[in-house]
Short mmCIF file of C-alpha atoms in Angstrom, two decimals:
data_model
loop_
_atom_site.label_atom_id
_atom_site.label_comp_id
_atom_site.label_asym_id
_atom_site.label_seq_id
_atom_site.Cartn_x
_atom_site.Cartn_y
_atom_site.Cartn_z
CA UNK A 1066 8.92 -16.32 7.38
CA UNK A 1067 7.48 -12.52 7.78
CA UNK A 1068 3.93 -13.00 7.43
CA UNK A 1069 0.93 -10.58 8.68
CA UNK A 1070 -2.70 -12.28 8.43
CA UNK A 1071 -5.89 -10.85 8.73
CA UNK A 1072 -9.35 -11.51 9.40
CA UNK A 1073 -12.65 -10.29 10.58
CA UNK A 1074 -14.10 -9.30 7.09
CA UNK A 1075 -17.69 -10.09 5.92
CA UNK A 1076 -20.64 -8.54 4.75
CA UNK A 1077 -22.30 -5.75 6.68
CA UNK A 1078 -25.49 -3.19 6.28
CA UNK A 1079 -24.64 0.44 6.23
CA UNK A 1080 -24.23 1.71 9.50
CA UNK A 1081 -23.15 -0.94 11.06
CA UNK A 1082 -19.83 -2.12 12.38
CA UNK A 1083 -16.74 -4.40 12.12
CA UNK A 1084 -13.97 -5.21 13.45
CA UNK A 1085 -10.45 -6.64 11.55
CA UNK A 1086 -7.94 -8.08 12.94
CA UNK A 1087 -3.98 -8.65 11.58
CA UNK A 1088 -1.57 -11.17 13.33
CA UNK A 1089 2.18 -10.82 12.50
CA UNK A 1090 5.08 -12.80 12.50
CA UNK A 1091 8.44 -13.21 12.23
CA UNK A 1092 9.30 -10.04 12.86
CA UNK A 1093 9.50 -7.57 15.78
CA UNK A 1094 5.96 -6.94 15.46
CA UNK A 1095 6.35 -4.31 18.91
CA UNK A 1096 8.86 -2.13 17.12
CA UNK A 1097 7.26 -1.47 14.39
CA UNK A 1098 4.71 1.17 12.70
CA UNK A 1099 1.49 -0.62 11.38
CA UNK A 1100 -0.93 0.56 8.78
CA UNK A 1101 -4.54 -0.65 6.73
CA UNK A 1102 -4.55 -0.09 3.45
CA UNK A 1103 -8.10 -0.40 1.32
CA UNK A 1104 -8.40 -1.28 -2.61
CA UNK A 1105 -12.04 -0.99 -3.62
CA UNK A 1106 -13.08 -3.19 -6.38
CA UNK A 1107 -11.48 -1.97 -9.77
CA UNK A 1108 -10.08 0.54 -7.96
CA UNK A 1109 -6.15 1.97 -6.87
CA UNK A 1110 -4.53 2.22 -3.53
CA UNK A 1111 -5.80 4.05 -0.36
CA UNK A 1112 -3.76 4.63 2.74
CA UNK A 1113 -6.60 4.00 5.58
CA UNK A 1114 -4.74 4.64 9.03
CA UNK A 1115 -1.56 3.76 11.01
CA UNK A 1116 -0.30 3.27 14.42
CA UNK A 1117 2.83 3.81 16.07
CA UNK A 1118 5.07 1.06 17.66
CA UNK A 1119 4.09 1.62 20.50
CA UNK A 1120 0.44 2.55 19.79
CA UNK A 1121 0.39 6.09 21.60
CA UNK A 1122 -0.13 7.44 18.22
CA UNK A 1123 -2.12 6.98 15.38
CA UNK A 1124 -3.20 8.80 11.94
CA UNK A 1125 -6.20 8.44 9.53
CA UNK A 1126 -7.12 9.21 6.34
CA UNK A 1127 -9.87 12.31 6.21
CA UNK A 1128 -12.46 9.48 4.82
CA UNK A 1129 -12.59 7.52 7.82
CA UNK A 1130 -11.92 9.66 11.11
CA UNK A 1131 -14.37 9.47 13.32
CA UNK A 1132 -15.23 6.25 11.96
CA UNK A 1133 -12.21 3.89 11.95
CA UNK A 1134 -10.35 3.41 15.21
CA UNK A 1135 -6.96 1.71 14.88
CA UNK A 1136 -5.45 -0.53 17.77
CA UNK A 1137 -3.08 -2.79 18.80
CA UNK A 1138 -2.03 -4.98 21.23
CA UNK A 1139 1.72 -5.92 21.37
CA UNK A 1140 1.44 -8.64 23.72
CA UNK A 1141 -0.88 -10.47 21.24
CA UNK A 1142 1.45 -9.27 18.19
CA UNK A 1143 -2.13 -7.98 16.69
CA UNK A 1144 -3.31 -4.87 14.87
CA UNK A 1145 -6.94 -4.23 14.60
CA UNK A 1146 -9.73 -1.79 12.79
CA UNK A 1147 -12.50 -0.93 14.08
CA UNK A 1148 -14.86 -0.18 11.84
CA UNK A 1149 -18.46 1.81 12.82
CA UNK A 1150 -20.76 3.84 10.69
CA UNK A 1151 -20.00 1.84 7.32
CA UNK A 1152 -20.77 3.25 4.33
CA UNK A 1153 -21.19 1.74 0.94
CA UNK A 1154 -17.77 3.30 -0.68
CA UNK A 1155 -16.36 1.67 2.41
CA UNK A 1156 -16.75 -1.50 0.47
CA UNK A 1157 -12.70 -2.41 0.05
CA UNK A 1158 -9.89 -5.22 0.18
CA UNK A 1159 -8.55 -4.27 3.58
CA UNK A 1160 -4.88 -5.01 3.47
CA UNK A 1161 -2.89 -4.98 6.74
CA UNK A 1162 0.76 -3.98 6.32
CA UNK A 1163 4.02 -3.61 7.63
CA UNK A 1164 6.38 -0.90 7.47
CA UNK A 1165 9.86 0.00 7.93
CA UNK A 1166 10.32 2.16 11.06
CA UNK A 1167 8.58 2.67 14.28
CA UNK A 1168 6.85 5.39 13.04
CA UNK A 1169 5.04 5.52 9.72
CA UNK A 1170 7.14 7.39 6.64
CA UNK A 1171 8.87 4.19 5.47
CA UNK A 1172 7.42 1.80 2.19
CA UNK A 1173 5.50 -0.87 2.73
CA UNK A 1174 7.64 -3.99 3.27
CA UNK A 1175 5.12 -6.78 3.74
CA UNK A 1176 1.50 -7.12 2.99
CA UNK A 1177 -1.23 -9.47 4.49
CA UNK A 1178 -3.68 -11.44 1.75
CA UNK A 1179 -6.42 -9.02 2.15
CA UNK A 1180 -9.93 -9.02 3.75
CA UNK A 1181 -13.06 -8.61 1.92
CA UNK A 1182 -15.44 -6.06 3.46
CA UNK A 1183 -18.90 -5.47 1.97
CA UNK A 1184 -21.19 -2.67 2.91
CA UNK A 1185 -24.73 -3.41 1.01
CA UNK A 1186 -28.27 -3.30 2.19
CA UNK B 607 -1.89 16.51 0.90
CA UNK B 608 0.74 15.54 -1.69
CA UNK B 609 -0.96 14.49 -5.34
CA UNK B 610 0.91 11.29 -6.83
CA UNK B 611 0.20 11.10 -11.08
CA UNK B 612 1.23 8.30 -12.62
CA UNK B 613 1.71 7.86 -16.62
CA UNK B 614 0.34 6.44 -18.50
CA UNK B 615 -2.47 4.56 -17.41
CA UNK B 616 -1.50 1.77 -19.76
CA UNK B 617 1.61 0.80 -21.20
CA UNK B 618 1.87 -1.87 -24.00
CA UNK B 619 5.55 -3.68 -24.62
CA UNK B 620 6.88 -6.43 -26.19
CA UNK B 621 8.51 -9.43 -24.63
CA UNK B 622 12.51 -8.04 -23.95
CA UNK B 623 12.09 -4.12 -24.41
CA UNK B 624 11.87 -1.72 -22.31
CA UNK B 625 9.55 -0.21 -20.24
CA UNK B 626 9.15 3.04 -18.40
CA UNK B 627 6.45 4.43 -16.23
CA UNK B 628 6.52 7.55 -14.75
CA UNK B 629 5.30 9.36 -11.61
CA UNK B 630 4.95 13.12 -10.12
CA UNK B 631 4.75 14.40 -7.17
CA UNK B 632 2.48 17.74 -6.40
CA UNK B 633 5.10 18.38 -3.98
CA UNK B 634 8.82 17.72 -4.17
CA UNK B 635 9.03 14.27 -1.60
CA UNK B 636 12.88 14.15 -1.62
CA UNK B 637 13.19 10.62 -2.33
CA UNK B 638 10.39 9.01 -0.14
CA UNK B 639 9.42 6.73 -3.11
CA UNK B 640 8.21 3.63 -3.54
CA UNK B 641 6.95 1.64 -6.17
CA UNK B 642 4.71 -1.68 -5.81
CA UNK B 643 3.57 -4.46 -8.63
CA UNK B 644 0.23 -5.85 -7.90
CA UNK B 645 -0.80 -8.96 -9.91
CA UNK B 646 -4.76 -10.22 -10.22
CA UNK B 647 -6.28 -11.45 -7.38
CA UNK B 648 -3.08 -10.49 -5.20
CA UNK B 649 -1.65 -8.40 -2.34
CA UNK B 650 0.83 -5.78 -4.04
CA UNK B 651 4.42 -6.49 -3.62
CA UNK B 652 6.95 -3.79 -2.98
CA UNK B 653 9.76 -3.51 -6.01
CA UNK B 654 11.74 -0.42 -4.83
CA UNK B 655 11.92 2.12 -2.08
CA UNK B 656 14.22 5.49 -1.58
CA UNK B 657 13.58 5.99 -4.99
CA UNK B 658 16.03 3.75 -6.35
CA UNK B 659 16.79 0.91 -3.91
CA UNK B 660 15.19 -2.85 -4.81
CA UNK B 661 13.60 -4.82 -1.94
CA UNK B 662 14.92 -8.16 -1.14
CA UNK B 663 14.31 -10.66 -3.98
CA UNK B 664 13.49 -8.45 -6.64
CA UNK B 665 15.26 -8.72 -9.82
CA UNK B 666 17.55 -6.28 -10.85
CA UNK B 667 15.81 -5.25 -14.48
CA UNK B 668 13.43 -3.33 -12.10
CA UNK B 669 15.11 -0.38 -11.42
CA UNK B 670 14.16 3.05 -10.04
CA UNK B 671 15.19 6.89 -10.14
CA UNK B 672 14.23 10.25 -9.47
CA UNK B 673 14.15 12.59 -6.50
CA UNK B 674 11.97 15.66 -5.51
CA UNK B 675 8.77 15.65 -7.87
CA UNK B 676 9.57 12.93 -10.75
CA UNK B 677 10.37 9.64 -11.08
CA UNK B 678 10.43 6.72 -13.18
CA UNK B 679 10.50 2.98 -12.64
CA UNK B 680 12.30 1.50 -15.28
CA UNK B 681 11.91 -2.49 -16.47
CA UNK B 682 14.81 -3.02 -19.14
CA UNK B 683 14.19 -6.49 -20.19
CA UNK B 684 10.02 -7.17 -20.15
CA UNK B 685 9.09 -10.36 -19.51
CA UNK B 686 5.35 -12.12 -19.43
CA UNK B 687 5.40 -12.16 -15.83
CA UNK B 688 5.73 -8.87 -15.10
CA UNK B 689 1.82 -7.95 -16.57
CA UNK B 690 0.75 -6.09 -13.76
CA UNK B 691 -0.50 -2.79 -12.85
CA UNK B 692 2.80 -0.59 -10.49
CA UNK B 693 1.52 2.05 -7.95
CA UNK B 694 3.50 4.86 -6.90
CA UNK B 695 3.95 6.08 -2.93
CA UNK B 696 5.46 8.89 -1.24
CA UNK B 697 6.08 8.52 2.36
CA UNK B 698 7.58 12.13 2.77
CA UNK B 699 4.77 14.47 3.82
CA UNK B 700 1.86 12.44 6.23
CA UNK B 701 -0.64 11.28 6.94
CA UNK B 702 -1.79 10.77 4.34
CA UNK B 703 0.71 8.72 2.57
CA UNK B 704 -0.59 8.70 -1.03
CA UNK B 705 -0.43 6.47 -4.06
CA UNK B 706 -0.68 6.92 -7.34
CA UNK B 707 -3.64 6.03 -9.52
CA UNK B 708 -1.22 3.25 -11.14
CA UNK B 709 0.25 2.25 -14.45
CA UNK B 710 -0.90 -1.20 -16.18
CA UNK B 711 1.39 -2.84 -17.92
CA UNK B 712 0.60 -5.19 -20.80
CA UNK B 713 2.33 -7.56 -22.84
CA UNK B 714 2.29 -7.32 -26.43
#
């Protein structure tokens, strides 16, 4: 079964960091492009960031660069965020998903369950 | 950064008619398209991409069309399952891939 599943979520002051994590498998995690997509509460859709196959490359969203750094390891079939400077519209389902090619430009075949991250003082 | 508007916000059927919810593109996105149902409390689930092709599983009263700047995502035979809100998503022009602001759809 193709499966991704995260964790790492929680609840955090503003300004501080955190760091999520997404496993895959059942899939050729290594060839594949990876992205994070956030849903604040009540709220649509937001592309976050993606990284390659190969993870020479990656892209943000304007909100979060400089802020978000997006990893992986292929070895450990993982994808991480790294999260720093949180903010309170930061506050988001993260959702860890899969795509179709090695680079991003293909839908969004598979989605992980979603981690809660709360940015509140 | 390509725009994506869906319409309308919120679409009301009955049980076995039709439903259609649209989406444009600030920008024409060829047919980089894809369309997602997303249920309470869950992950969204991807219905079509391309435009017009259904991902694995899905049944085949979902169906898709469009190219360039609109599209529509078509249901032809509602049923009480699918209450949900449907995002839009071009993957032509990136990054950013966008979504749309979504569509919820409610039974009657």
């Amino acid at each position: 079964e193709v499966q991704l599943l995260e964790s790492g979520g929680g609840f955090v002051q503003p300004g501080g960091s955190l760091r999520l994590s997404c496993t895959g498998s059942g899939f050729s995690f290594s060839s594949l492009a990876m992205s994070w997509v956030r849903q604040a509460p009540g709220k649509g859709l937001e592309w976050v960031s993606a990284v390659s196959a190969s993870g020479a490359t990656t892209y943000y969203a304007e909100s979060v660069r400089g802020r978000f750094t997006i990893s992986r390891d292929n070895s450990q079939i993982t994808l991480y965020l790294q999260m720093n400077s949180l903010r309170g519209d930061d506050t988001a389902v993260y959702y860890c998903v899969k795509g179709g090619g090695s680079f991003p430009g293909h839908a969004f075949d598979i989605w992980g369950q979603g981690s809660m991250v709360t940015v509140s003082s | 950064e390509i725009v994506m508007t869906q319409s309308p916000a919120t679409l009301s059927v009955s049980p076995g008619e039709r439903a259609t919810l649209s989406c444009r593109a600030s920008q024409t996105i060829s047919r980089n398209l894809a369309w997602y149902q997303q249920k309470p409390g869950q992950a969204p689930r991807l219905l079509i991409d391309d435009a017009s092709t259904r991902a694995t599983g899905i049944p085949d009263r979902f169906s898709g069309s469009g190219s360039g700047t609109d599209f529509t995502l078509t249901i032809s035979s509602l049923q009480s399952e699918d209450s949900a809100i449907y995002y839009c998503q071009q993957y032509n022009s990136w990054p950013p891939i966008t979504f749309g602001g979504g569509t919820k759809v409610e039974i009657k």
